[in-house]
Tab-separated table of C-alpha atoms and ligand atoms in Angstrom:
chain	number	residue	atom	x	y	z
A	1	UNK	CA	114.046	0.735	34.369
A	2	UNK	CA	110.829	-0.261	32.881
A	3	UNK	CA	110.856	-4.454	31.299
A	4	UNK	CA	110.959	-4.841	28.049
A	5	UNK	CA	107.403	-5.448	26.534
A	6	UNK	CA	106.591	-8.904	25.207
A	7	UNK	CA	102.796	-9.273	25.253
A	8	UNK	CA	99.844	-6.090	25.526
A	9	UNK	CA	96.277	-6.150	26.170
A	10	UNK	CA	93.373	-3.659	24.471
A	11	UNK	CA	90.907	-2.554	26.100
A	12	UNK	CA	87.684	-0.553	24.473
A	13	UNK	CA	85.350	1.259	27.066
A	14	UNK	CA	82.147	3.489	27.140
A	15	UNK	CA	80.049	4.603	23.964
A	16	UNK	CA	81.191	2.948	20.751
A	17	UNK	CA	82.480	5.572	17.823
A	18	UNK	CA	83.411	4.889	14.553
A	19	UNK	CA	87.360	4.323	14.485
A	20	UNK	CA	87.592	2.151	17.032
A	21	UNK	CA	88.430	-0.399	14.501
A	22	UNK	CA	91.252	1.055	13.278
A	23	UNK	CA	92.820	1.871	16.509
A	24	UNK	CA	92.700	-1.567	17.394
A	25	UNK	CA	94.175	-2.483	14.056
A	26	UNK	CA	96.697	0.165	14.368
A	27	UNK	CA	97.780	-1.391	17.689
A	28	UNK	CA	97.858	-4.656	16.196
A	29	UNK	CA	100.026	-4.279	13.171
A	30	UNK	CA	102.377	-1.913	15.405
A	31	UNK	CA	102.698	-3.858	18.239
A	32	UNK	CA	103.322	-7.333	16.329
A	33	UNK	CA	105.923	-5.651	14.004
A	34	UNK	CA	107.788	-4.981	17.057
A	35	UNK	CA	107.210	-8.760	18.304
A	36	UNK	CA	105.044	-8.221	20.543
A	37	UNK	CA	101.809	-10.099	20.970
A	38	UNK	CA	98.147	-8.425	21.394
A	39	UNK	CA	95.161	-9.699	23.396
A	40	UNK	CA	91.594	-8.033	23.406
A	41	UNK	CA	90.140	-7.811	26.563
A	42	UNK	CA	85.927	-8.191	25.604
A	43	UNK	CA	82.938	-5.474	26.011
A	44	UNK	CA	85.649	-2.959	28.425
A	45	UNK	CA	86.863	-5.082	31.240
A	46	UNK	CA	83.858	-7.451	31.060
A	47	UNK	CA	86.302	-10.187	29.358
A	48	UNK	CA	88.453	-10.753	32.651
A	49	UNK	CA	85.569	-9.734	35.111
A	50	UNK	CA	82.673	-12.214	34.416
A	51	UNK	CA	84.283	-14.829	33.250
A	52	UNK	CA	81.265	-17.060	33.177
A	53	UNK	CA	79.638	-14.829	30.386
A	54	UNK	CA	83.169	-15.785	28.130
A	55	UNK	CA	84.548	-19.036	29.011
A	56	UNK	CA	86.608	-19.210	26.205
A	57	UNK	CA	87.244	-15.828	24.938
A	58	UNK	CA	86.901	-13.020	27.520
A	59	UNK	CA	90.636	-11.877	26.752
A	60	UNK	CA	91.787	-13.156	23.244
A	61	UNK	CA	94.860	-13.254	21.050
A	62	UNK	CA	94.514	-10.686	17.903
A	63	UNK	CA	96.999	-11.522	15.134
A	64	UNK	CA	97.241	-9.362	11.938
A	65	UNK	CA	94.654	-11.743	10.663
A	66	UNK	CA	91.984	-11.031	13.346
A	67	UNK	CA	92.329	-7.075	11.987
A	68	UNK	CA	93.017	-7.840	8.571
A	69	UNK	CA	90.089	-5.497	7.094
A	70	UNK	CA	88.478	-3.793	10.256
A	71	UNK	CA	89.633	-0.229	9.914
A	72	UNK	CA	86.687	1.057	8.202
A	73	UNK	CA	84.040	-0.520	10.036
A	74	UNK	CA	81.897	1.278	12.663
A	75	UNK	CA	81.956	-0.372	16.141
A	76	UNK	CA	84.485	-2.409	18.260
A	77	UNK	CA	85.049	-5.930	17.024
A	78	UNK	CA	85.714	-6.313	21.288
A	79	UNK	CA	82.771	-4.702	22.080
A	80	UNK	CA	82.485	-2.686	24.748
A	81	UNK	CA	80.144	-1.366	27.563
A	82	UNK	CA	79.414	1.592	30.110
A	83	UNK	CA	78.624	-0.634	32.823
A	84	UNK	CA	82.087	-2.179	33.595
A	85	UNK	CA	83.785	-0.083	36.156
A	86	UNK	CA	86.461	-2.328	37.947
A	87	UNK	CA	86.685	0.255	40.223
A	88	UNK	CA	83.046	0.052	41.045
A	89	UNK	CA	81.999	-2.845	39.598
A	90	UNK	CA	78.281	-3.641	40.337
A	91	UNK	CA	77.887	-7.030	41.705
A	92	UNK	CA	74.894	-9.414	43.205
A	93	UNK	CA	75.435	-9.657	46.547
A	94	UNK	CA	73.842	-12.954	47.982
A	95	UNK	CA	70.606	-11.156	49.747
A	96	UNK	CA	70.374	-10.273	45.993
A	97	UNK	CA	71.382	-6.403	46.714
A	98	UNK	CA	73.656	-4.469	44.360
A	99	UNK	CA	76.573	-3.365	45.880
A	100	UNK	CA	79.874	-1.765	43.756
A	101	UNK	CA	82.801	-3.201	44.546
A	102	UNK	CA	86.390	-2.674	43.751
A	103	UNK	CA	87.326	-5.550	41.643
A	104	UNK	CA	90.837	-3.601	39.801
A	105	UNK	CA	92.679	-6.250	41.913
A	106	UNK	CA	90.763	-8.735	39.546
A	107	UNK	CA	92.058	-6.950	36.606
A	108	UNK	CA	95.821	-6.858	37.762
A	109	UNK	CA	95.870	-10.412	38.780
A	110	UNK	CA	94.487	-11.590	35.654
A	111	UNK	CA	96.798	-9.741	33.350
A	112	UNK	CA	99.519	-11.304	35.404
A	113	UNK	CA	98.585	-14.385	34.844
A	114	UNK	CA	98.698	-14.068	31.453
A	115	UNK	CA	102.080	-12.582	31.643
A	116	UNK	CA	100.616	-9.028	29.850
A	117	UNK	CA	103.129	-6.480	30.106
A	118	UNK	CA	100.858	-3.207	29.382
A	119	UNK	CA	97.505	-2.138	28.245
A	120	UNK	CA	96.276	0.354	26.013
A	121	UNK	CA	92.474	1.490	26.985
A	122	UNK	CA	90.226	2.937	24.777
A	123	UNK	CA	87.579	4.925	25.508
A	124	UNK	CA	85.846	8.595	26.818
A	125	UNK	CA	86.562	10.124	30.381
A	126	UNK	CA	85.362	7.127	32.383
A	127	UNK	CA	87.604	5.293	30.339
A	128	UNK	CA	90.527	6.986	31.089
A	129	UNK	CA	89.703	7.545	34.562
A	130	UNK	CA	89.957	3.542	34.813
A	131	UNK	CA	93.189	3.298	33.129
A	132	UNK	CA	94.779	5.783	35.536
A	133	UNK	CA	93.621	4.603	38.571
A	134	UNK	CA	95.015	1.244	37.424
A	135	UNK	CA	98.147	2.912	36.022
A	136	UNK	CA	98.627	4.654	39.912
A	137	UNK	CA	98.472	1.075	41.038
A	138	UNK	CA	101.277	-0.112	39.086
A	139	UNK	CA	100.122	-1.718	35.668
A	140	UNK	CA	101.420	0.410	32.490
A	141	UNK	CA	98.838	1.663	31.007
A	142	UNK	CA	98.669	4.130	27.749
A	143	UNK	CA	94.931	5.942	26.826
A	144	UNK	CA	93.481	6.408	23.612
A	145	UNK	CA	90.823	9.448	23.351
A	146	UNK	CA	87.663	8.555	22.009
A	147	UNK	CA	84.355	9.884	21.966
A	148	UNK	CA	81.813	11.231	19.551
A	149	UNK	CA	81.445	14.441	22.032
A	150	UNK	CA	84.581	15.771	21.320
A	151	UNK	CA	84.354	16.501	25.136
A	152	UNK	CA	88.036	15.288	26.171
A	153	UNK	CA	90.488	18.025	27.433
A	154	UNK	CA	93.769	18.247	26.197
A	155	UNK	CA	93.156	17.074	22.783
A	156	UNK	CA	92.512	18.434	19.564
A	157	UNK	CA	89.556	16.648	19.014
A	158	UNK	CA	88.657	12.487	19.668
A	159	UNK	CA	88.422	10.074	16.708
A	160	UNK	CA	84.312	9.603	16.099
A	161	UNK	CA	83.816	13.574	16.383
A	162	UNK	CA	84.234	14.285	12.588
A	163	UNK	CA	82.208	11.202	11.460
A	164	UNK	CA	79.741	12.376	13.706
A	165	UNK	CA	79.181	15.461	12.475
A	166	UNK	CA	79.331	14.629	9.420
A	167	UNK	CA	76.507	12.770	9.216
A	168	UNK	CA	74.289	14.966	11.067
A	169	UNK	CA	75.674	17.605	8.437
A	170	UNK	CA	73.958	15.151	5.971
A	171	UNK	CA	70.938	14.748	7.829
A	172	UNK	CA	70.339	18.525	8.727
A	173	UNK	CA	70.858	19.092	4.586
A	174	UNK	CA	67.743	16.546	3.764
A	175	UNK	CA	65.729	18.775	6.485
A	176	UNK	CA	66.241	22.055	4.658
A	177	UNK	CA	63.626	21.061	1.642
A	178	UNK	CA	61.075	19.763	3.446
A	179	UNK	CA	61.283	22.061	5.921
A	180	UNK	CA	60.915	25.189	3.358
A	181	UNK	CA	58.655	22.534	1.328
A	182	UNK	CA	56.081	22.870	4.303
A	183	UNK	CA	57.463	25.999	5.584
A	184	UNK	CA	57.647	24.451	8.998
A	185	UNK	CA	60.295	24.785	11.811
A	186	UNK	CA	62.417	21.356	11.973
A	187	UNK	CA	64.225	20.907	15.463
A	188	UNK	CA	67.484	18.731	15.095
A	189	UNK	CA	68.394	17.190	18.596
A	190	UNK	CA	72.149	15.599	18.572
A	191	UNK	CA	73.970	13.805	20.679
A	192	UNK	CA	76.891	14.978	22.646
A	193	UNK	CA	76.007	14.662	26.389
A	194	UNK	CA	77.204	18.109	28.475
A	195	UNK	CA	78.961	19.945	25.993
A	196	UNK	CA	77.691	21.532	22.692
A	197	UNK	CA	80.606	20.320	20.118
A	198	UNK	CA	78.456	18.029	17.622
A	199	UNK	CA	75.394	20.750	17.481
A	200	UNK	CA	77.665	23.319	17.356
A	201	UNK	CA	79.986	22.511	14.075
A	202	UNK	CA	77.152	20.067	12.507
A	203	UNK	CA	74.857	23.293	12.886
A	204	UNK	CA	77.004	26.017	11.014
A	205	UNK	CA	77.975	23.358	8.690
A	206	UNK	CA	74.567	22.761	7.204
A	207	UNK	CA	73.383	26.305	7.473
A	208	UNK	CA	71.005	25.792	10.784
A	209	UNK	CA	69.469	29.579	12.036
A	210	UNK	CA	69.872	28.774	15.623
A	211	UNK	CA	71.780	26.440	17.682
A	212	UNK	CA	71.297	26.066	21.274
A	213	UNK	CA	74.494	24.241	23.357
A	214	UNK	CA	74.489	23.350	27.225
A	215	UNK	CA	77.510	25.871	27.521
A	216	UNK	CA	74.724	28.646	26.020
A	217	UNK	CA	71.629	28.306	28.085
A	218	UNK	CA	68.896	29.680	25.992
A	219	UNK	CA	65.568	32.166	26.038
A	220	UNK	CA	62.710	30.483	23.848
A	221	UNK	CA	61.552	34.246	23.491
A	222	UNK	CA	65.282	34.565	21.160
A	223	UNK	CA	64.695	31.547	19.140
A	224	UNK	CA	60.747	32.752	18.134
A	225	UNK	CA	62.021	36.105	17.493
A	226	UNK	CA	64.383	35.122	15.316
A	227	UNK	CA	61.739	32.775	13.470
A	228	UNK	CA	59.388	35.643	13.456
A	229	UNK	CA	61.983	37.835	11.540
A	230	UNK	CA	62.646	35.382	8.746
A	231	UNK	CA	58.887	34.834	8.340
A	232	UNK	CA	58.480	38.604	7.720
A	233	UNK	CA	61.669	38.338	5.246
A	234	UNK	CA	59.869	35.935	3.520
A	235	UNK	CA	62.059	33.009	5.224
A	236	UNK	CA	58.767	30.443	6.036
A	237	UNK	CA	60.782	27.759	7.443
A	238	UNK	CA	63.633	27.317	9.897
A	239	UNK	CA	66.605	24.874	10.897
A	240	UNK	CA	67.024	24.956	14.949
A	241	UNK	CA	69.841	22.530	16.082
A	242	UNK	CA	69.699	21.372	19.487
A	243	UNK	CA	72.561	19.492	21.227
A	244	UNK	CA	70.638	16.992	23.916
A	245	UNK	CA	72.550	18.624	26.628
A	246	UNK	CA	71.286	22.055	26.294
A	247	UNK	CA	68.544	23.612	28.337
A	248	UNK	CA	66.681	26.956	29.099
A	249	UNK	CA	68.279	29.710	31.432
A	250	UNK	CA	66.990	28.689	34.415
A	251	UNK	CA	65.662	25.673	33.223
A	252	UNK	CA	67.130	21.726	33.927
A	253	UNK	CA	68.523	19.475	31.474
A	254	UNK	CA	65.526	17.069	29.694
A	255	UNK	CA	65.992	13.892	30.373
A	256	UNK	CA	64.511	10.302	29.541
A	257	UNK	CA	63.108	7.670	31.812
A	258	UNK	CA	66.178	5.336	33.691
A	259	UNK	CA	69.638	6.587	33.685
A	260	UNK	CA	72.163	5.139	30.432
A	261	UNK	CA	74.035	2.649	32.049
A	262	UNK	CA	77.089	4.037	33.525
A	263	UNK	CA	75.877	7.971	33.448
A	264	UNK	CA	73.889	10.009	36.176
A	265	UNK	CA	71.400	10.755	34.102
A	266	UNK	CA	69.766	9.900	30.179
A	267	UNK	CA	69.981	13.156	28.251
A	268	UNK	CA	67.209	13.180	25.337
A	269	UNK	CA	64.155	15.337	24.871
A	270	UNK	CA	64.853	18.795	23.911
A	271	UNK	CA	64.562	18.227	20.659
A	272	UNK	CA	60.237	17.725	21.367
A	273	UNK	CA	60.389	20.520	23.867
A	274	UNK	CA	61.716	23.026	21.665
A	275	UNK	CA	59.387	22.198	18.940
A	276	UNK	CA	56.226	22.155	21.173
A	277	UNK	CA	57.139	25.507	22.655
A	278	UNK	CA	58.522	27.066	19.205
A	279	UNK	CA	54.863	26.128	17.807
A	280	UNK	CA	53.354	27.390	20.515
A	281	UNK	CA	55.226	31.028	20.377
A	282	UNK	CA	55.100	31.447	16.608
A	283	UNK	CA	51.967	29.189	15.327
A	284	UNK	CA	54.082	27.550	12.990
A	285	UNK	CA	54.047	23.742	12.367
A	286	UNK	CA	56.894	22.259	14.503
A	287	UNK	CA	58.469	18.787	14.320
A	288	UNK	CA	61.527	16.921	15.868
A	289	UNK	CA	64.371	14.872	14.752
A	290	UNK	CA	66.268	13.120	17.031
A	291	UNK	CA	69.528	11.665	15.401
A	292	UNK	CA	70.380	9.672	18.485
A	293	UNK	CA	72.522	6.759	17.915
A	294	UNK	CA	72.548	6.867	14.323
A	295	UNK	CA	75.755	9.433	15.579
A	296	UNK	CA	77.857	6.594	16.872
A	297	UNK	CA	77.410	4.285	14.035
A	298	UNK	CA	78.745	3.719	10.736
A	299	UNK	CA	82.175	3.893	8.965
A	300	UNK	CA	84.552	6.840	10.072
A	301	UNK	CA	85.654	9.100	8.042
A	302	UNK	CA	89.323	9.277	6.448
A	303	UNK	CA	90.142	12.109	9.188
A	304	UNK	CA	89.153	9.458	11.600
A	305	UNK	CA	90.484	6.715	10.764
A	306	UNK	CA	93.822	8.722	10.259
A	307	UNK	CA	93.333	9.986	13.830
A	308	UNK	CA	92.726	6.671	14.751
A	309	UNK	CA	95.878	5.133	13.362
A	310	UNK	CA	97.966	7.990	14.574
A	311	UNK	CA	96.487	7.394	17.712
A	312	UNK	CA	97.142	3.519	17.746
A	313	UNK	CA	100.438	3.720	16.537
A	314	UNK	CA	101.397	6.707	18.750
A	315	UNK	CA	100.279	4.314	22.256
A	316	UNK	CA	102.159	1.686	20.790
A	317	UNK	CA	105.450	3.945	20.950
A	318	UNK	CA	104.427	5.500	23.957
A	319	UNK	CA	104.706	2.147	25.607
A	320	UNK	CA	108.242	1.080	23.974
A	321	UNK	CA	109.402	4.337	24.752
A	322	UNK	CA	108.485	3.471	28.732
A	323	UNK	CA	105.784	5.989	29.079
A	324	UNK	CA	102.842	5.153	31.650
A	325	UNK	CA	100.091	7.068	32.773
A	326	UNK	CA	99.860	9.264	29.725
A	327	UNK	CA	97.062	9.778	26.812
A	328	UNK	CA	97.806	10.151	23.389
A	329	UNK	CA	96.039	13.271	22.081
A	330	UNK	CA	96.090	15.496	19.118
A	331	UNK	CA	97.933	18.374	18.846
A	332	UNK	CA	99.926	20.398	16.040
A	333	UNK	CA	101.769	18.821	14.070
A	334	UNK	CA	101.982	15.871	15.883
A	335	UNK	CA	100.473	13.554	18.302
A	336	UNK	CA	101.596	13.997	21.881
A	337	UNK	CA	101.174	12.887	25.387
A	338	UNK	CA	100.076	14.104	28.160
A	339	UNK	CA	99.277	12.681	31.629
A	340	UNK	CA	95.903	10.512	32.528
A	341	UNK	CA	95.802	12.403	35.536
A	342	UNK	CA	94.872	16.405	33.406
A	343	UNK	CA	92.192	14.005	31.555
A	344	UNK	CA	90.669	12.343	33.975
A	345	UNK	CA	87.014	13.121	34.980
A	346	UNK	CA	87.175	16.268	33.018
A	347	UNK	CA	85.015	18.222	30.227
A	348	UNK	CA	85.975	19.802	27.251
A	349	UNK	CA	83.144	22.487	26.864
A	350	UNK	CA	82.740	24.609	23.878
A	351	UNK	CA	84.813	27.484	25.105
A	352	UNK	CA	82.829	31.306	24.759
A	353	UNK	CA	85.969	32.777	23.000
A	354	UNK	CA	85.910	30.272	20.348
A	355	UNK	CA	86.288	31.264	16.919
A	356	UNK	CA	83.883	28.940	15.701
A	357	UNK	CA	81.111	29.863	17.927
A	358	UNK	CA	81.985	33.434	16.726
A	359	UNK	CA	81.574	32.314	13.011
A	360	UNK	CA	77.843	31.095	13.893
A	361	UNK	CA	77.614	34.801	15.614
A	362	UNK	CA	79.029	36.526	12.563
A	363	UNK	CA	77.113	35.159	10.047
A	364	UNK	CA	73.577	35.505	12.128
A	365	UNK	CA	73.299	32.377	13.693
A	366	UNK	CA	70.925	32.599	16.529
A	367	UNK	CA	72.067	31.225	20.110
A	368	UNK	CA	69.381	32.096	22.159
A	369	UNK	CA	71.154	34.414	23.740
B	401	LIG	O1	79.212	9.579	25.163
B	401	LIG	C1	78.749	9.183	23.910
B	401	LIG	C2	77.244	9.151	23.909
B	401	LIG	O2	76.822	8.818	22.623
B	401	LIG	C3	76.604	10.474	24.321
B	401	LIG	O3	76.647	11.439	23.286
B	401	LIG	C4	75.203	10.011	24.669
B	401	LIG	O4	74.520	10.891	25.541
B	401	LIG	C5	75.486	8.671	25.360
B	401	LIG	O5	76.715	8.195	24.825
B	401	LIG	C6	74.400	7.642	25.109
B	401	LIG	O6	74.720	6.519	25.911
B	401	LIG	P1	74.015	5.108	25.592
B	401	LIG	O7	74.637	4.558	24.346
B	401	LIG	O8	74.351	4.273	26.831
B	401	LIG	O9	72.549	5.386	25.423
């Protein structure tokens, strides 16, 4: 029999996305109407684990006041980080070496201390591979997906996708007219680490003629043909959309220098090589756009904030309802749950049979394949 809940903690981990907000506010307003009380833990599990860096605020109380307002900001008003693993949390050993240690004890012992009953973490796969590792030793724990890559299994879709592509849909529009303006080829390189979910909707969605996804690995010879053919129809310019993750057959990921904090390696680049080795193939002008972070930033949509409240609301339940372990995700109708454990460390890729990817096909899209 699971103890009643007086008093849950928030955690936000990983790359920030817009609706993180208004999960957290979501939480809030559903937890407190039940009488519980909420506490943010700061920047992931930074809050509890280096105390000196908060001394007064590393895990603080959040009343309907502290949310009042938040839901259609951008950001986390807890921040958050992809450094913090508890489970192998970087630390200065004396000889001044780096060594990762397993500091989740930290995390349990703290919450304890503060008499929290539960936590609901937010975040992408690392995220949630935290939260069930600390849910398999004994704290209840309830996951929120979120991620601009869309790339969690066993959801719908994360809150921060749509916003996401809708912007780069906005951006990719404003590169049509000076694109045909200077007849030119404009290469569009978007975020989305391994898998090819942001270049592949934000692509069709603003009319790109080729999109190249890691899940596709493309021939440069495709992408010039297909640039050669419009030229002859009288075509002079063309869209390519590149997500950062893709790369040639036979060819490695691009990547820049030092690794993003918490991730093997820094995707970014592809967007230059294409357009160097486009120009070179078809002796048209070539230039790059790399939307980068402007992806993670700025207010979510209505569909995500509405995910994001579901979502909120829905790990608030979870928890009264005695569930552990389990993720909220998105399905049809309704939200449901389903176990940390199918999540964990896994990838959503753009699957081959998809519908979607067969819309880009139907309507002439090339893939470089
Ligand atoms: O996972 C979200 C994401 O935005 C990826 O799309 C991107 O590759 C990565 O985070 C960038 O990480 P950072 O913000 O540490 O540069």
């Amino acid at each position: 029999m699971k103890t009643k809940i007086r008093r849950i903690a928030i955690s936000t981990g990983g790359g920030d996305a817009p609706g993180l907000n208004a999960v957290i506010r979501s939480v809030v307003l559903a937890a407190e109407l039940r009488g519980w009380e909420c506490y943010g833990i700061r920047e992931g599990f930074n809050g509890i684990l280096l105390p000196e860096r908060y001394p007064h605020n590393g895990v603080t109380r959040l009343t309907v006041d502290q949310v009042r307002g938040i839901g259609h900001l951008g950001g986390t008003i807890l921040g958050t980080t992809n450094h913090g693993n508890p489970l192998r949390f970087a630390t200065t050993m004396p000889d001044g070496s780096i060594k990762e240690i397993d500091r989740s004890a930290d995390i349990h012992r703290h919450l304890k201390q503060m008499d929290i009953d539960a936590l609901i973490c937010i975040g992408g796969d690392g995220t949630l591979t935290i939260a069930n590792a600390l849910h398999l030793q004994g704290l209840r724990v309830v996951g929120v997906p979120k991620t601009i890559d869309n790339d969690l299994d066993k959801t719908f879709t994360t809150f921060g996708f749509d916003t996401a592509v809708s912007f780069a849909t906005e951006c990719i529009d404003r590169l049509h007219s000076t694109a045909e303006s200077h007849q030119r080829i404009m290469v569009v390189e978007v975020m989305g680490r391994y898998a090819g979910w942001i270049a592949l909707h934000s692509g069709i969605a603003a009319n790109a003629h080729a999109i190249v996804i890691p899940e596709i690995p493309y021939d440069i010879e495709k992408i010039a043909a297909m640039i050669r053919n419009r030229d002859t129809n009288g075509r002079h310019y063309s869209i390519v959309l590149a997500a950062e993750g893709a790369l040639p057959t036979n060819g490695q990921h691009v990547v820049q220098e030092g690794a993003a904090a918490g991730h093997v390696e820094r995707l970014g680049g592809i967007g230059e090589r294409l357009a160097h080795d486009l120009q070179n193939l078809t002796g048209k002008e070539a230039r790059a756009v790399v939307l980068g972070h402007l992806l993670r930033g700025g207010s979510p949509t209505a569909f995500d904030r509405l995910s994001a409240m579901r979502f909120g609301a829905a790990a608030v339940r979870a928890l009264d309802e005695g569930h552990s372990g389990i993720m909220v995700a998105l399905a049809f109708p309704n939200v449901n749950y389903v176990a940390l454990e199918e999540v964990a460390g896994r990838m959503k890729a753009v699957p081959m049979d998809s519908d979607t990817l067969q819309t880009g096909r139907d309507i002439g899209i090339c893939f470089g394949d």
